[in-house]
PDB file of C-alpha atoms in Angstrom:
ATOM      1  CA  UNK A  10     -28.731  36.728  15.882  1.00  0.00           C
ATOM      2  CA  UNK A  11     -32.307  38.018  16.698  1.00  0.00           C
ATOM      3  CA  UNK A  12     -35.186  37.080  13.831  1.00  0.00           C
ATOM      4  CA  UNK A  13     -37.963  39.558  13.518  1.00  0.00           C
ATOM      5  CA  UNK A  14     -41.181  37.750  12.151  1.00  0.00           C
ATOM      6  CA  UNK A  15     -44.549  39.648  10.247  1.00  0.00           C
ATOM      7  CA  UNK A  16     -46.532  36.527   9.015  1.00  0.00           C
ATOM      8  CA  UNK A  17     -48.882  39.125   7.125  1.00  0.00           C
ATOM      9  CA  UNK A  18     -47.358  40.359   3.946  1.00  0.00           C
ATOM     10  CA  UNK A  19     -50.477  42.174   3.246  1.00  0.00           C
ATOM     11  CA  UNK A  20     -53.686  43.163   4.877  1.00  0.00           C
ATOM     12  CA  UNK A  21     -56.742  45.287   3.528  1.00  0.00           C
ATOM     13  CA  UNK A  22     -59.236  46.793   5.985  1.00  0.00           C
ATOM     14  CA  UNK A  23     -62.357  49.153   5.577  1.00  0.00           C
ATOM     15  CA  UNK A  24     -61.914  53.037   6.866  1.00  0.00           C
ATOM     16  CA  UNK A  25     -63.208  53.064  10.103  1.00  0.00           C
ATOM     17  CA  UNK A  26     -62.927  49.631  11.224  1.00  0.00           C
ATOM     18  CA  UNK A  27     -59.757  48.271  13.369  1.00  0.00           C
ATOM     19  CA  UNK A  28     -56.910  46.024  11.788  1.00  0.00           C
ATOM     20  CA  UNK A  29     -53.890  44.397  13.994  1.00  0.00           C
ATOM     21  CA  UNK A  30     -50.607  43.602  12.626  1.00  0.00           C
ATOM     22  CA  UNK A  31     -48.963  40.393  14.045  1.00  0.00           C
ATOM     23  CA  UNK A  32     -45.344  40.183  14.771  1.00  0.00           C
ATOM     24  CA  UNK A  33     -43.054  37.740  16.526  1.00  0.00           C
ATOM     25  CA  UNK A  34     -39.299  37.948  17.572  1.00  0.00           C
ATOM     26  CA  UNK A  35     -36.628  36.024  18.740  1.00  0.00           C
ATOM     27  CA  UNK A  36     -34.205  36.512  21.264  1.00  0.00           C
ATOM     28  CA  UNK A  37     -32.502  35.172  24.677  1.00  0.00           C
ATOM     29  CA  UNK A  38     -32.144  39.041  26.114  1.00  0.00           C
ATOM     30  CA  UNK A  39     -34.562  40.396  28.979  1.00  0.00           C
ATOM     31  CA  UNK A  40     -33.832  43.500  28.371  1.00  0.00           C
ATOM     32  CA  UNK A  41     -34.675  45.302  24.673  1.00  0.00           C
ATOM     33  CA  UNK A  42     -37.229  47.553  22.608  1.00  0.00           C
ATOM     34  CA  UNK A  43     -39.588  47.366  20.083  1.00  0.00           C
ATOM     35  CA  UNK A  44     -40.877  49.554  17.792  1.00  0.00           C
ATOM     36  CA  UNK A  45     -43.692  49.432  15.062  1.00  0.00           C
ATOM     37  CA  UNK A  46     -42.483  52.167  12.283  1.00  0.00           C
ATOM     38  CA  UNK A  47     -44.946  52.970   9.290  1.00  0.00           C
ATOM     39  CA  UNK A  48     -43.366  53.640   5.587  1.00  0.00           C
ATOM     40  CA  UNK A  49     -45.501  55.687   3.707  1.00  0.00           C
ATOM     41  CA  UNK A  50     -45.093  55.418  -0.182  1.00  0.00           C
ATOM     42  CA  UNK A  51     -42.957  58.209  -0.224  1.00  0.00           C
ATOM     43  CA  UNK A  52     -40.837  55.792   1.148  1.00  0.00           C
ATOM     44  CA  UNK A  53     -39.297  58.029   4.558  1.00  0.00           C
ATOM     45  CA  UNK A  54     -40.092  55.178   7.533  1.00  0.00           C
ATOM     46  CA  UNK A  55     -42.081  57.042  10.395  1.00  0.00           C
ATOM     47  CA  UNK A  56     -41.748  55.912  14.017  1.00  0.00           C
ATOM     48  CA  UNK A  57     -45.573  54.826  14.914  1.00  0.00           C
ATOM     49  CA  UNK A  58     -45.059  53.435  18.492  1.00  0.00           C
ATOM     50  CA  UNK A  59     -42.148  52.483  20.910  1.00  0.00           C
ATOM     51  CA  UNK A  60     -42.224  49.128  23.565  1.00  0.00           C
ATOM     52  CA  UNK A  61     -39.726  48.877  26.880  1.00  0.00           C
ATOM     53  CA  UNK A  62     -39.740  44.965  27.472  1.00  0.00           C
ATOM     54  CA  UNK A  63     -39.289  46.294  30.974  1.00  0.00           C
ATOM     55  CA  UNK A  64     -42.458  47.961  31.145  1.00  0.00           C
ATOM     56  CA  UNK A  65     -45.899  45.647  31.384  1.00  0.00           C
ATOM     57  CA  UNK A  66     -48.174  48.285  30.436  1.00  0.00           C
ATOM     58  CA  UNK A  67     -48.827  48.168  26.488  1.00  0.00           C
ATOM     59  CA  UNK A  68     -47.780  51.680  24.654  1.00  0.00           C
ATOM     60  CA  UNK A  69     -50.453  53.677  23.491  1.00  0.00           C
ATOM     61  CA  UNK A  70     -50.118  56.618  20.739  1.00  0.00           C
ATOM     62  CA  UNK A  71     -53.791  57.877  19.715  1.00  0.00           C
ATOM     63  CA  UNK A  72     -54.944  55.224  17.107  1.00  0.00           C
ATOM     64  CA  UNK A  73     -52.024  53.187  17.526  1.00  0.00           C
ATOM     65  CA  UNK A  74     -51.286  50.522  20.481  1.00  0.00           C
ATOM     66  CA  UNK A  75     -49.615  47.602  21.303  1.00  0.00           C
ATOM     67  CA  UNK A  76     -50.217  44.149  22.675  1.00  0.00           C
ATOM     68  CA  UNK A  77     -46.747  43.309  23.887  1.00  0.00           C
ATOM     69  CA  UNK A  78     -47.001  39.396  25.267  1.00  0.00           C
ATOM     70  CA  UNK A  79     -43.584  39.126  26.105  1.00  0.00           C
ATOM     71  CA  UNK A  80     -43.257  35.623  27.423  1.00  0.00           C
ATOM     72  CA  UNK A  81     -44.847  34.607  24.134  1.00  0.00           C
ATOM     73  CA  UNK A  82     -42.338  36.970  22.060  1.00  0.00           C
ATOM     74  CA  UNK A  83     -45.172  38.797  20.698  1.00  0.00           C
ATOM     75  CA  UNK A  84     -45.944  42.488  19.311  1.00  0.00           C
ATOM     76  CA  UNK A  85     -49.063  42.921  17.297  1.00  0.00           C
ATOM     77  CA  UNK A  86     -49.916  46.538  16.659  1.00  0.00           C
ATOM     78  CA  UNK A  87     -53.643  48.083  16.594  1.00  0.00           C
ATOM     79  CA  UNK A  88     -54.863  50.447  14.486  1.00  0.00           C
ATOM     80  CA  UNK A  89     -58.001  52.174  15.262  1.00  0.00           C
ATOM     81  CA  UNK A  90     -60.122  54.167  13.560  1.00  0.00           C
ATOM     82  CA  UNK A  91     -58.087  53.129  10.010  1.00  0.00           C
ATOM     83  CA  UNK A  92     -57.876  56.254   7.752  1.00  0.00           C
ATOM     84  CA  UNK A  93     -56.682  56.255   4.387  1.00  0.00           C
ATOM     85  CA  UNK A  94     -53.231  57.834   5.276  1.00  0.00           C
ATOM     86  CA  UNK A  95     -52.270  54.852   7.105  1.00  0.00           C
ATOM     87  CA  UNK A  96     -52.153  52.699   3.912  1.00  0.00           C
ATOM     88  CA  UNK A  97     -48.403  51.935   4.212  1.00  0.00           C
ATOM     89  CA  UNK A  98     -45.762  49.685   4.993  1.00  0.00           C
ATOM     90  CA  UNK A  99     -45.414  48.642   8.803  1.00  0.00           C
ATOM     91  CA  UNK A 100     -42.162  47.488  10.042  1.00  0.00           C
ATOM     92  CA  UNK A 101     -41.857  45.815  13.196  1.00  0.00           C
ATOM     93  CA  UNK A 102     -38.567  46.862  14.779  1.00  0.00           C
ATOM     94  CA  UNK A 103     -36.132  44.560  17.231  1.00  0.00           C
ATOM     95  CA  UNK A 104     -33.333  46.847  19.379  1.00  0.00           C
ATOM     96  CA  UNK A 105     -30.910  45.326  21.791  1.00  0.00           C
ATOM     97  CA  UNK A 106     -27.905  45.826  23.485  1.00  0.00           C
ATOM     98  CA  UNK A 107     -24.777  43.961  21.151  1.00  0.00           C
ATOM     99  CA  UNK A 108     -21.810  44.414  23.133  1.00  0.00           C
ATOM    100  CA  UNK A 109     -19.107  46.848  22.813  1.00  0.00           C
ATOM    101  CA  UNK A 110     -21.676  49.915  23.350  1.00  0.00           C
ATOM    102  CA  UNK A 111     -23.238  49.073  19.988  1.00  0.00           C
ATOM    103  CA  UNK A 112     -27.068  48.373  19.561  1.00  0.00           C
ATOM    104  CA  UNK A 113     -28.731  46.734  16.810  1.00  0.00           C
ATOM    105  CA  UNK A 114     -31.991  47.258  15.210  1.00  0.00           C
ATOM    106  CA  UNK A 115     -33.349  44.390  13.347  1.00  0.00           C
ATOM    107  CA  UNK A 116     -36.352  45.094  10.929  1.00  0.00           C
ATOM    108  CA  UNK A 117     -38.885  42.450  10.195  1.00  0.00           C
ATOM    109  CA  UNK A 118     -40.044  41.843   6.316  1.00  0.00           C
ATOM    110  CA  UNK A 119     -43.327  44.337   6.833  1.00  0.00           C
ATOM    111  CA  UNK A 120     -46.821  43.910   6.308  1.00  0.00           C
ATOM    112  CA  UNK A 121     -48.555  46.255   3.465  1.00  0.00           C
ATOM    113  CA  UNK A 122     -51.889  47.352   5.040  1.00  0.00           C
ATOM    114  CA  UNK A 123     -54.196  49.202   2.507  1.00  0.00           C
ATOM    115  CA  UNK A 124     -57.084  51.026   3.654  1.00  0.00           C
ATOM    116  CA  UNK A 125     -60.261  50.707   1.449  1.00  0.00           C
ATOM    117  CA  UNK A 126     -62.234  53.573   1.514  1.00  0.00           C
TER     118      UNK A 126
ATOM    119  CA  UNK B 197     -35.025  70.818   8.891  1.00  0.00           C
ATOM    120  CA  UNK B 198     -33.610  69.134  11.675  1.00  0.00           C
ATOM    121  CA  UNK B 199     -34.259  65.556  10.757  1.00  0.00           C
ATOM    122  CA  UNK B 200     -31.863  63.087   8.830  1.00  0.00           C
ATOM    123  CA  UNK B 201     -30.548  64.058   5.868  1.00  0.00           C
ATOM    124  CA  UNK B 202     -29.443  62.283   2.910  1.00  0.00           C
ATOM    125  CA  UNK B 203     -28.254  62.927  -0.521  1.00  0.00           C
ATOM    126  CA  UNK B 204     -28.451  62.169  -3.230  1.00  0.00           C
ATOM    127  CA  UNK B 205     -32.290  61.238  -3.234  1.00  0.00           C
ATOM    128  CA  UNK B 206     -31.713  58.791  -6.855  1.00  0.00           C
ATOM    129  CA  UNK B 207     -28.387  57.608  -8.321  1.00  0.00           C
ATOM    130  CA  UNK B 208     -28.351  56.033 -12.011  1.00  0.00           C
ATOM    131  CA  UNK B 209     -25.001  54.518 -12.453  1.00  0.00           C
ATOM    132  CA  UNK B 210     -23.218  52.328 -14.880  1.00  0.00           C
ATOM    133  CA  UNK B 211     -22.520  48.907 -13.709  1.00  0.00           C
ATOM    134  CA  UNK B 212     -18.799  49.283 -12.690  1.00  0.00           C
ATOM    135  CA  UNK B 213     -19.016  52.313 -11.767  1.00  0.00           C
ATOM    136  CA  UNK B 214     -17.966  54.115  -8.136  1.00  0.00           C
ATOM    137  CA  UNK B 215     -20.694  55.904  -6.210  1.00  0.00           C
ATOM    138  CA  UNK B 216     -20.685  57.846  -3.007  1.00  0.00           C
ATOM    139  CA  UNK B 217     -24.014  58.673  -0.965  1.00  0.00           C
ATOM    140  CA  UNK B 218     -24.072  60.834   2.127  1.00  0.00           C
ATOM    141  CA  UNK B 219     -25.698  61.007   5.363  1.00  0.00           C
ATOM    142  CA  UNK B 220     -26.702  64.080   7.948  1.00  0.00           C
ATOM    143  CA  UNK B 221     -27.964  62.716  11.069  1.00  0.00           C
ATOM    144  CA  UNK B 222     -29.919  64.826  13.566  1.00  0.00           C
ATOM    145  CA  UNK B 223     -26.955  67.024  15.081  1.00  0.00           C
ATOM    146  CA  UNK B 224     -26.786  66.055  18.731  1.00  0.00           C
ATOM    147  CA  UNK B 225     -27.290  62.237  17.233  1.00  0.00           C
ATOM    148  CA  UNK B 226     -24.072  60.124  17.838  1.00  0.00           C
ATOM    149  CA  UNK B 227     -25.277  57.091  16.601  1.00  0.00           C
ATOM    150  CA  UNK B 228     -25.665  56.296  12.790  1.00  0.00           C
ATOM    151  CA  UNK B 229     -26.544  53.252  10.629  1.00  0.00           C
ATOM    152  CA  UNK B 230     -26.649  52.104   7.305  1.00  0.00           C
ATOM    153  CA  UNK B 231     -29.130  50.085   6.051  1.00  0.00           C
ATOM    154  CA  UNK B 232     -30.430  48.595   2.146  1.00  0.00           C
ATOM    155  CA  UNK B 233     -33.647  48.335   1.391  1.00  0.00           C
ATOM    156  CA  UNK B 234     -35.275  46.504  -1.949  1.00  0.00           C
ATOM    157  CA  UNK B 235     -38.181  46.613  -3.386  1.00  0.00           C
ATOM    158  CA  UNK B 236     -41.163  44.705  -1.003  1.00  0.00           C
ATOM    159  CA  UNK B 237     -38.701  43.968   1.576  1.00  0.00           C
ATOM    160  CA  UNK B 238     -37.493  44.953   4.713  1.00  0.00           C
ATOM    161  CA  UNK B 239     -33.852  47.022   5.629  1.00  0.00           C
ATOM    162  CA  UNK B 240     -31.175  44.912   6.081  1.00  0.00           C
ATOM    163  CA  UNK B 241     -28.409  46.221   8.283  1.00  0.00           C
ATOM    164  CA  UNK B 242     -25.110  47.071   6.861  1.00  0.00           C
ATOM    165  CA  UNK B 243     -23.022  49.250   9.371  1.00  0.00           C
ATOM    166  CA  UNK B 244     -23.456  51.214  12.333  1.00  0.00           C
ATOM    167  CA  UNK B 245     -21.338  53.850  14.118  1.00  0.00           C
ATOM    168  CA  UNK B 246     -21.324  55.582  17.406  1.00  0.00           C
ATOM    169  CA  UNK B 247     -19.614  58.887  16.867  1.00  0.00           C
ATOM    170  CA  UNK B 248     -16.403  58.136  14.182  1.00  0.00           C
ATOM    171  CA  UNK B 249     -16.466  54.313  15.334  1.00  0.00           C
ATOM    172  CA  UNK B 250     -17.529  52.135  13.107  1.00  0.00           C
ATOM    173  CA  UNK B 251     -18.745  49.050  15.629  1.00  0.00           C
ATOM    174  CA  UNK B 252     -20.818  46.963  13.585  1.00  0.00           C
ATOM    175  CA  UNK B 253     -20.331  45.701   9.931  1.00  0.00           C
ATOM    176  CA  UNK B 254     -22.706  42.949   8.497  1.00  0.00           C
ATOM    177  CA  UNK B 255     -21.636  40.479   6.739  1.00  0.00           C
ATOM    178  CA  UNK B 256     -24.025  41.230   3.843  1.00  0.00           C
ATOM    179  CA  UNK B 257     -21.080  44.207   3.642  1.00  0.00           C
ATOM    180  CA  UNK B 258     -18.586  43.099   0.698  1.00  0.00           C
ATOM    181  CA  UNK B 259     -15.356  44.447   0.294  1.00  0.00           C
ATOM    182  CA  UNK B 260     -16.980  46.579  -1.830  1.00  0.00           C
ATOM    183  CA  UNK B 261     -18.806  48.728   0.210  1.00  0.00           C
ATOM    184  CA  UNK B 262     -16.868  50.939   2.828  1.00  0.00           C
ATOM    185  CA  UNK B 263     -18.499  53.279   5.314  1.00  0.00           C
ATOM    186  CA  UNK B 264     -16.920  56.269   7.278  1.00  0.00           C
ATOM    187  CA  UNK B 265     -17.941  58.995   9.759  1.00  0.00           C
ATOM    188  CA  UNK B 266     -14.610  61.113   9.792  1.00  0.00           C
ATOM    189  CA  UNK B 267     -15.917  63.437  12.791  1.00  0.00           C
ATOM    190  CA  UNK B 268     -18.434  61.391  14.182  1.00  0.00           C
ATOM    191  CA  UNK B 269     -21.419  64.229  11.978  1.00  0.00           C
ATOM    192  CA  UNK B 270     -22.123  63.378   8.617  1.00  0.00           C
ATOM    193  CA  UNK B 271     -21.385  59.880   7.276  1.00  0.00           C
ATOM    194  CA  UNK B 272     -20.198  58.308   3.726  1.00  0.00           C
ATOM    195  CA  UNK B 273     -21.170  54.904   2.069  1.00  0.00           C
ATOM    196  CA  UNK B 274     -19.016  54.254  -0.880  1.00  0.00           C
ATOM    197  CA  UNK B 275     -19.838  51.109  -3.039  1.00  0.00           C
ATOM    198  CA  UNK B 276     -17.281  50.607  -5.372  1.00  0.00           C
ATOM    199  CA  UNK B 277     -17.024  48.379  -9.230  1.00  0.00           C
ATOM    200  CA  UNK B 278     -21.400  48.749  -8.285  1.00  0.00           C
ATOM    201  CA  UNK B 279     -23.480  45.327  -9.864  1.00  0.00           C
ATOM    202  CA  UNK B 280     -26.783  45.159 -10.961  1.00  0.00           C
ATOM    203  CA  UNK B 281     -27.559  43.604  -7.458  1.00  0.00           C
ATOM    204  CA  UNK B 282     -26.631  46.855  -5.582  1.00  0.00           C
ATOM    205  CA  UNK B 283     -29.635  48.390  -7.369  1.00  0.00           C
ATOM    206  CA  UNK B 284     -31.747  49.412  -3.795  1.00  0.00           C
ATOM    207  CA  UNK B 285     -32.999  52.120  -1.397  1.00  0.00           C
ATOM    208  CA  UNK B 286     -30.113  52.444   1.216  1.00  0.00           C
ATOM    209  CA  UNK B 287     -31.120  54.328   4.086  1.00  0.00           C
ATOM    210  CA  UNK B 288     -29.886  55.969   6.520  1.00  0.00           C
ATOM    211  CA  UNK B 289     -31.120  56.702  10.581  1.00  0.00           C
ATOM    212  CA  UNK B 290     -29.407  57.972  13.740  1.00  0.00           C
ATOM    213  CA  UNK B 291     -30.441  58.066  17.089  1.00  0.00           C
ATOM    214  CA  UNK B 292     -28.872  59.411  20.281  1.00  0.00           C
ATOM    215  CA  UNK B 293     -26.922  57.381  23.441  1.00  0.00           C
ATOM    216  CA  UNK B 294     -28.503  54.866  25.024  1.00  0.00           C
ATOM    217  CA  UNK B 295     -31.098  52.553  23.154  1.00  0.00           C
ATOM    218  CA  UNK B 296     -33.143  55.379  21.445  1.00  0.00           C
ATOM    219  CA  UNK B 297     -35.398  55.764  19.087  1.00  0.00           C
ATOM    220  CA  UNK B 298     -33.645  55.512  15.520  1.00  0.00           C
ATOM    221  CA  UNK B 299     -35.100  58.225  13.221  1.00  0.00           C
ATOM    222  CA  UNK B 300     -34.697  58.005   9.089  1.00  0.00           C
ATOM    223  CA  UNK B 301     -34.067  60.135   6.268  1.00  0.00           C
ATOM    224  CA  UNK B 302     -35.499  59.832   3.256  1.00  0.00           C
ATOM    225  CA  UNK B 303     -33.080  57.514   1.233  1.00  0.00           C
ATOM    226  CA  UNK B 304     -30.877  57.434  -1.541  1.00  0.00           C
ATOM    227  CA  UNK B 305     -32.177  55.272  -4.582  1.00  0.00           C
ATOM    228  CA  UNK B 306     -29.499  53.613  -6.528  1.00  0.00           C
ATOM    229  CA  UNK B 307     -29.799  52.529  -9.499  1.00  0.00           C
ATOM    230  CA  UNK B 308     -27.252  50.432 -11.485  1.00  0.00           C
ATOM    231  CA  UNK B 309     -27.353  49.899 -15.361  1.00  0.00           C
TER     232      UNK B 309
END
């Protein structure tokens, strides 16, 4: 079974400044996704960013990008530019092919980031 | 609102006691999963379906819990005789064919007594 890994239960950073969120995974697939969502405390998870493992070049959505280092299994996500709305949970986000036409997403534990104004 | 819906948004129960939550994915969504969520953590997987099939059930999925998607649209999670250790956010997400994005509604908190 594939392991999704966030060694950072919590980070703090000041508005304005940049903060990366570490994340490993584990799997013997070439082929999968991986996502970074963002749960707000309202609690509804929010789809931040989306990574091919096929593609080499690193997703970028405003703010938000990756560094995907696949051959190290690694998926850190940078936020620029924090603002206060992005104090939330992150989830890093594992989806591969199971078998049988089934996929599975695995979620990692999350990292709470809180943005100090 | 076209996202994923779910209801109800909080469930008290009595321990013992049968409850029933419900899930509206995005319409032209045929994929669906389950997931539970506690407090701090991240969700665990319970069951996944791709239109009425259920294809995936995790083994953290007692006898107690059953899952169904009669027409492959909306979907049920029953947990039946509930404990004090089903007390969690169980959420639900769909996504369309092919490995897709999974989108989320906003939850159903359970709480058992």
């Amino acid at each position: 079974a594939q392991t999704v890994t966030q060694s950072q239960p919590e980070m703090s950073v000041q508005e304005a400044e940049t903060v990366t969120l570490s994340c490993t995974y584990d799997t013997s697939e070439n082929n999968y996704y991986l996502f970074w969502y963002k749960q707000p405390p309202s609690r509804q998870m929010i789809l931040v960013i989306r990574q091919e493992a096929y593609k080499q070049q690193n997703a970028t959505e405003n703010r938000f990008s990756v560094n995907f280092q696949k051959a190290a299994k690694s998926f850190s996500l940078k936020i620029s530019d924090s603002q206060l709305g992005d104090t939330a949970m992150y989830f890093c986000a594992f989806l591969e092919y199971s078998g049988a036409g089934s996929y599975q997403l695995t979620f990692g534990k999350g990292t709470k980031l809180s943005v100090i104004p | 609102d076209t996202g994923v819906s779910q209801n109800p948004r909080h469930k008290i129960t009595k321990r013992g006691q049968n409850v029933t939550f419900r899930c509206d994915p995005i319409s032209e969504h045929n994929r669906l999963y389950w997931y539970r969520q506690t407090l701090g953590q991240g969700p665990e997987f319970l069951t996944y379906f791709q239109n009425e099939a259920q294809l995936e059930k995790s083994r953290l999925l007692s006898d107690r819990f059953s899952a169904e998607r009669p027409k492959g649209s909306f979907s049920t999670l029953e947990i039946q005789r509930t404990e004090q250790g089903d007390s969690a956010m169980y959420l639900c997400a769909s996504s369309s064919t092919g490995p897709r994005t999974a989108f989320f509604g906003q939850g159903t908190r359970l709480t058992v007594v």
